[in-house]
Amino acid sequence: MARIGFIGLGNMGGGMAANLARGGHDVRAFDLSADALARAEAAGCLAAATAAEAASGAEAVVTMLPAGAHVAQVYEEAVFAAAPAGALLIDCSTIDVATARRVAEAAVARGLAAVDAPVSGGIAAAAGGTLTFMVGGPAEAFRRAEPILALMGKAVIHAGPAGAGQAAKICNNMLLGASMVATAETFLLARKLGLDPQTFYDIASKASGQCWSMTSYCPLPGVGPDSPADRDYQGGFAAALMLKDLKLAVKAAADADASVPMGAEAMALYQAFANQGQGGLDFSGIIKMLD
Ligand code: NAD
């Protein structure tokens, strides 16, 4: 049993902290929201009064926060000073690659170890302990993070050095966003050309157009396995979060001088969808805008 600080107990962090407590760890949890903190307490965590208190005496500190600015602030204002020498910082938030690398470097300079470990999988996977973690950091820090992350996920993969987890996450989600838009417009075209959607699905899922956005998560209701499309696009992965990840990918591409025309177009389409007030719908709901 290890003492673990957990900061950020929202939709994702709440379930993840509960899984660490269920795994037998002494979890000292903190969130700015009193409701989130009360839920974590009910799930077996000990409530800390501040982020510094959560980090104090911890062997590892997990963060699950909205964006890079929050992670940098919590690290710089609380965790760096409060965590004991040698403690391992595990940031599971989805943040920009540049901030991930900068905070990891700052952590190491203070005698701490750090990994970025963003996740694939939504709120249900966080609660069920079936997330996939993509981890960036030195091999020794990965070795220490792995058993902790394994309590919250079904797969823990070492992506490379600091920032590589975030790079893998945004590259994966850029491909997902672009392939969802392509799947949605293709099904709409197929229907306009007089094809029965199920017949087209049966053909394309066995032909070279096959992709996850179609065969696991078809944006057209009634086609393929059960997905948010069958629940009027409720639940699943919010379009607003897809937009966030596409923005991170397009920004990282600009920093790396990489050309991502499809990623940029997907970002523009999800921005337009969010501007229509639809950011709370599952990201496959983009088909409603394209129709
Ligand atoms: P959320 O907004 O539900 O939770 C974030 C929590 O952080 C909130 O409870 C908030 O009160 C807390 N917080 C903010 N600033 C804080 C501070 N300074 N100190 C302490 N607590 C603070 O967000 P979420 O959906 O849980 O997402 C968390 C991260 O996971 C994000 O980076 C998101 O992109 C990523 N992610 C989310 C999903 C998803 O489906 N929701 C999936 C994959 C990855």
Coordinates of C-alpha atoms and ligand atoms in Angstrom, one line a residue:
M1 CA 0.0 0.0 0.0
A2 CA 1.4 3.4 -1.0
R3 CA 0.3 6.9 -0.1
I4 CA -0.9 8.6 -3.2
G5 CA -2.0 12.2 -3.7
F6 CA -4.8 12.7 -6.2
I7 CA -5.6 16.2 -7.5
G8 CA -8.6 16.8 -9.8
L9 CA -11.6 14.6 -9.0
G10 CA -14.0 15.5 -11.9
N11 CA -15.7 13.3 -14.4
M12 CA -12.6 11.3 -15.0
G13 CA -10.5 11.8 -11.8
G14 CA -13.4 10.8 -9.5
G15 CA -13.6 7.3 -10.9
M16 CA -9.8 6.9 -11.1
A17 CA -9.1 7.9 -7.5
A18 CA -11.8 5.5 -6.4
N19 CA -10.1 2.7 -8.2
L20 CA -6.8 3.5 -6.5
A21 CA -8.5 3.4 -3.1
R22 CA -10.2 0.2 -4.1
G23 CA -6.8 -1.2 -5.0
G24 CA -5.7 -0.7 -1.4
H25 CA -3.8 2.5 -1.6
D26 CA -4.0 5.4 0.9
V27 CA -5.4 8.1 -1.4
R28 CA -5.3 11.7 -0.2
A29 CA -7.6 13.5 -2.6
F30 CA -8.1 17.2 -3.4
D31 CA -10.4 19.2 -5.7
L32 CA -11.5 22.8 -5.7
S33 CA -15.1 21.5 -5.8
A34 CA -16.5 20.4 -2.4
D35 CA -19.0 18.1 -4.1
A36 CA -16.2 16.3 -6.0
L37 CA -14.3 15.9 -2.8
A38 CA -17.3 14.5 -0.9
R39 CA -17.8 11.9 -3.7
A40 CA -14.1 10.9 -3.5
E41 CA -14.4 10.5 0.3
A42 CA -17.5 8.4 -0.1
A43 CA -15.5 6.2 -2.5
G44 CA -12.8 5.5 0.0
C45 CA -10.3 8.4 -0.4
L46 CA -9.2 10.7 2.4
A47 CA -10.1 14.4 1.8
A48 CA -7.2 16.8 1.8
A49 CA -7.8 20.5 2.5
T50 CA -5.3 21.7 -0.2
A51 CA -3.4 20.4 -3.1
A52 CA -0.2 20.7 -1.0
E53 CA -1.7 18.6 1.7
A54 CA -2.6 15.9 -0.8
A55 CA 1.0 15.9 -2.1
S56 CA 2.6 16.0 1.3
G57 CA 4.2 12.7 2.3
A58 CA 3.0 11.0 -1.0
E59 CA 5.0 8.4 -2.9
A60 CA 3.1 9.4 -6.0
V61 CA 0.9 12.3 -7.0
V62 CA -1.7 11.8 -9.7
T63 CA -3.3 14.9 -11.4
M64 CA -6.4 14.8 -13.6
L65 CA -7.0 18.5 -14.5
P66 CA -8.7 20.4 -17.3
A67 CA -5.6 21.7 -19.2
G68 CA -1.9 22.5 -19.2
A69 CA -2.3 25.8 -17.4
H70 CA -4.0 24.0 -14.4
V71 CA -1.3 21.4 -14.3
A72 CA 1.5 24.0 -14.3
Q73 CA -0.2 26.0 -11.7
V74 CA -0.9 23.1 -9.3
Y75 CA 2.7 21.8 -9.7
E76 CA 4.3 25.2 -9.3
E77 CA 2.1 26.5 -6.4
A78 CA 1.7 23.3 -4.4
V79 CA 3.1 19.9 -5.6
F80 CA 6.8 20.9 -6.2
A81 CA 7.2 22.2 -2.7
A82 CA 5.0 19.7 -0.8
A83 CA 5.9 16.4 -2.4
P84 CA 8.8 14.6 -0.7
A85 CA 12.1 14.2 -2.5
G86 CA 12.0 11.4 -5.1
A87 CA 8.2 11.3 -5.3
L88 CA 6.7 10.4 -8.7
L89 CA 4.4 12.9 -10.4
I90 CA 1.9 11.3 -12.8
D91 CA -0.1 13.7 -14.9
C92 CA -3.1 12.0 -16.5
S93 CA -4.7 15.2 -17.9
T94 CA -4.7 15.8 -21.7
I95 CA -2.4 18.8 -22.1
D96 CA -0.1 20.4 -24.7
V97 CA 3.2 18.7 -25.4
A98 CA 5.2 21.8 -24.7
T99 CA 3.8 22.2 -21.1
A100 CA 4.1 18.5 -20.5
R101 CA 7.9 18.6 -21.3
R102 CA 8.4 21.8 -19.4
V103 CA 6.8 20.6 -16.1
A104 CA 8.6 17.3 -16.3
E105 CA 11.9 19.0 -16.6
A106 CA 11.1 21.3 -13.7
A107 CA 10.0 18.3 -11.6
V108 CA 13.3 16.5 -12.3
A109 CA 15.3 19.7 -11.5
R110 CA 13.6 19.6 -8.0
G111 CA 14.6 16.0 -7.4
L112 CA 11.2 14.5 -8.3
A113 CA 10.4 12.0 -11.0
A114 CA 7.6 12.7 -13.6
V115 CA 5.6 11.1 -16.3
D116 CA 2.8 12.3 -18.6
A117 CA 0.2 9.6 -18.8
P118 CA -2.9 10.8 -20.7
V119 CA -5.7 8.4 -21.2
S120 CA -7.9 6.9 -24.0
G121 CA -11.4 6.1 -22.8
G122 CA -14.2 8.2 -21.3
I123 CA -16.0 8.5 -18.0
A124 CA -17.3 4.9 -18.1
A125 CA -13.8 3.6 -18.6
A126 CA -12.5 5.8 -15.8
A127 CA -15.1 4.4 -13.4
G128 CA -14.6 0.8 -14.6
G129 CA -10.8 0.9 -14.5
T130 CA -10.5 0.1 -18.2
L131 CA -8.6 3.2 -19.5
T132 CA -5.6 3.0 -21.8
F133 CA -2.6 5.0 -20.6
M134 CA 0.0 6.4 -23.0
V135 CA 3.1 7.2 -20.9
G136 CA 5.9 9.6 -21.6
G137 CA 9.0 9.7 -19.4
P138 CA 12.2 7.9 -18.5
A139 CA 12.1 4.1 -18.2
E140 CA 12.6 4.1 -14.4
A141 CA 9.7 6.5 -13.9
F142 CA 7.6 4.4 -16.2
R143 CA 8.4 1.3 -14.2
R144 CA 7.2 3.0 -11.0
A145 CA 4.1 4.4 -12.6
E146 CA 3.0 1.2 -14.3
P147 CA 1.5 -0.7 -11.2
I148 CA -0.4 2.5 -10.1
L149 CA -1.8 3.1 -13.6
A150 CA -2.7 -0.6 -14.0
L151 CA -5.2 -0.3 -11.1
M152 CA -7.1 2.3 -13.3
G153 CA -6.7 0.9 -16.7
K154 CA -6.6 -2.1 -19.0
A155 CA -3.4 -1.1 -20.8
V156 CA -0.3 0.9 -19.9
I157 CA 2.0 1.7 -22.8
H158 CA 5.4 3.4 -22.7
A159 CA 5.3 5.9 -25.6
G160 CA 8.8 7.3 -25.1
P161 CA 10.5 10.2 -23.3
A162 CA 8.7 13.2 -21.5
G163 CA 5.8 14.5 -23.6
A164 CA 5.6 11.3 -25.7
G165 CA 2.4 10.3 -24.0
Q166 CA 0.7 13.6 -24.9
A167 CA 2.0 13.3 -28.4
A168 CA 0.6 9.8 -28.8
K169 CA -2.8 11.0 -27.4
I170 CA -3.3 14.0 -29.6
C171 CA -2.0 12.1 -32.7
N172 CA -4.5 9.3 -32.0
N173 CA -7.4 11.7 -31.4
M174 CA -6.6 13.8 -34.5
L175 CA -6.9 10.6 -36.6
L176 CA -10.1 9.7 -34.7
G177 CA -11.6 13.2 -35.3
A178 CA -10.7 13.3 -39.0
S179 CA -11.9 9.7 -39.5
M180 CA -15.2 10.4 -37.8
V181 CA -15.9 13.4 -40.0
A182 CA -15.0 11.2 -43.1
T183 CA -17.2 8.4 -41.9
A184 CA -20.2 10.7 -41.3
E185 CA -20.0 12.5 -44.6
T186 CA -19.5 9.1 -46.4
F187 CA -22.7 7.6 -44.9
L188 CA -24.7 10.7 -45.8
L189 CA -23.4 10.6 -49.4
A190 CA -24.1 6.8 -49.6
R191 CA -27.7 7.5 -48.5
K192 CA -28.1 10.3 -51.0
L193 CA -26.8 8.0 -53.8
G194 CA -29.6 5.6 -52.9
L195 CA -27.6 3.0 -51.0
D196 CA -29.2 1.3 -48.0
P197 CA -26.9 2.4 -45.0
Q198 CA -26.8 -1.1 -43.6
T199 CA -25.9 -2.6 -47.0
F200 CA -23.1 0.0 -47.4
Y201 CA -21.9 -0.7 -43.8
D202 CA -21.8 -4.5 -44.6
I203 CA -19.7 -3.7 -47.7
A204 CA -17.4 -1.0 -46.4
S205 CA -16.7 -2.8 -43.1
K206 CA -15.2 -5.6 -45.2
A207 CA -13.5 -3.4 -47.8
S208 CA -10.7 -0.9 -47.7
G209 CA -12.8 1.9 -46.2
Q210 CA -13.0 0.0 -42.9
C211 CA -12.1 2.1 -39.8
W212 CA -13.0 2.2 -36.1
S213 CA -15.3 5.3 -36.5
M214 CA -17.5 3.1 -38.7
T215 CA -17.3 -0.4 -37.3
S216 CA -17.1 0.4 -33.6
Y217 CA -18.8 3.8 -33.4
C218 CA -20.9 4.3 -36.4
P219 CA -22.3 7.9 -36.4
L220 CA -25.6 6.8 -38.2
P221 CA -28.2 5.4 -35.8
G222 CA -29.2 1.8 -36.2
V223 CA -26.1 0.8 -38.1
G224 CA -23.2 -1.2 -36.5
P225 CA -22.8 -2.0 -32.8
D226 CA -24.7 0.1 -30.2
S227 CA -23.1 3.6 -29.9
P228 CA -24.0 7.1 -28.8
A229 CA -25.7 7.6 -32.3
D230 CA -28.4 5.1 -31.0
R231 CA -29.0 7.4 -27.9
D232 CA -29.3 10.7 -29.8
Y233 CA -25.6 11.3 -29.3
Q234 CA -25.8 11.5 -25.5
G235 CA -22.9 10.2 -23.4
G236 CA -19.7 9.0 -25.0
F237 CA -16.9 11.5 -25.8
A238 CA -18.1 15.1 -25.9
A239 CA -17.5 17.1 -29.1
A240 CA -16.1 19.9 -27.0
L241 CA -13.3 17.5 -25.8
M242 CA -12.6 16.4 -29.3
L243 CA -12.3 20.0 -30.3
K244 CA -9.9 20.6 -27.4
D245 CA -7.7 17.7 -28.6
L246 CA -7.8 18.8 -32.2
K247 CA -6.7 22.3 -31.2
L248 CA -3.8 20.7 -29.2
A249 CA -2.8 18.6 -32.3
V250 CA -3.0 21.5 -34.7
K251 CA -0.9 23.7 -32.3
A252 CA 1.7 20.9 -31.9
A253 CA 1.8 20.5 -35.6
A254 CA 2.5 24.2 -36.1
D255 CA 5.3 24.0 -33.4
A256 CA 6.8 21.0 -35.2
D257 CA 6.4 22.5 -38.7
A258 CA 4.2 19.5 -39.7
S259 CA 1.4 19.8 -42.3
V260 CA -2.0 18.6 -41.0
P261 CA -4.6 19.8 -43.5
M262 CA -7.2 17.1 -42.6
G263 CA -6.6 17.6 -38.8
A264 CA -7.1 21.4 -39.3
E265 CA -10.3 20.8 -41.3
A266 CA -11.7 18.5 -38.6
M267 CA -10.8 21.1 -36.0
A268 CA -12.7 23.8 -38.0
L269 CA -15.8 21.5 -38.4
Y270 CA -15.8 20.7 -34.6
Q271 CA -15.4 24.4 -33.9
A272 CA -18.5 25.2 -36.0
F273 CA -20.4 22.3 -34.3
A274 CA -19.5 23.7 -30.9
N275 CA -20.5 27.2 -32.0
Q276 CA -24.0 25.8 -32.7
G277 CA -24.1 24.9 -29.0
Q278 CA -23.7 21.2 -29.7
G279 CA -20.3 20.7 -27.8
G280 CA -22.0 18.6 -25.1
L281 CA -23.1 16.0 -27.6
D282 CA -21.0 12.9 -28.4
F283 CA -18.4 13.7 -31.2
S284 CA -20.2 11.4 -33.6
G285 CA -23.0 13.9 -33.5
I286 CA -21.1 16.0 -36.1
I287 CA -23.2 14.0 -38.6
K288 CA -26.2 16.2 -37.6
M289 CA -24.3 19.3 -38.8
L290 CA -23.1 17.7 -42.0
D291 CA -26.6 16.4 -42.9
Ligands
NAD1 P1 -13.6 17.8 -15.3 O1 -13.8 19.2 -15.6 O2 -14.9 17.0 -15.0 O3 -12.7 17.6 -14.0 C1 -11.6 18.5 -13.7 C2 -11.6 18.7 -12.2 O4 -10.4 19.5 -11.9 C3 -12.8 19.5 -11.7 O5 -13.4 18.7 -10.7 C4 -12.2 20.8 -11.1 O6 -12.8 21.3 -10.0 C5 -10.7 20.3 -10.8 N1 -9.8 21.4 -10.7 C6 -9.6 22.4 -11.6 N2 -8.5 23.2 -11.2 C7 -8.1 22.7 -10.0 C8 -7.1 23.0 -9.1 N3 -6.3 24.1 -9.3 N4 -6.9 22.3 -8.0 C9 -7.7 21.2 -7.8 N5 -8.7 20.8 -8.6 C10 -8.9 21.5 -9.7 O7 -12.8 17.2 -16.5 P2 -12.7 15.6 -16.9 O8 -13.7 15.3 -17.9 O9 -12.5 14.8 -15.6 O10 -11.3 15.7 -17.7 C11 -10.0 15.8 -17.0 C12 -8.9 15.6 -18.0 O11 -9.1 14.4 -18.7 C13 -8.9 16.7 -19.1 O12 -7.6 17.0 -19.4 C14 -9.6 16.0 -20.3 O13 -9.2 16.5 -21.5 C15 -9.1 14.6 -20.1 N6 -10.0 13.5 -20.7 C16 -11.3 13.5 -20.5 C17 -12.1 12.5 -21.0 C18 -13.6 12.5 -20.8 O14 -14.3 11.8 -21.5 N7 -14.2 13.4 -19.9 C19 -11.5 11.5 -21.8 C20 -10.2 11.5 -21.9 C21 -9.4 12.5 -21.4

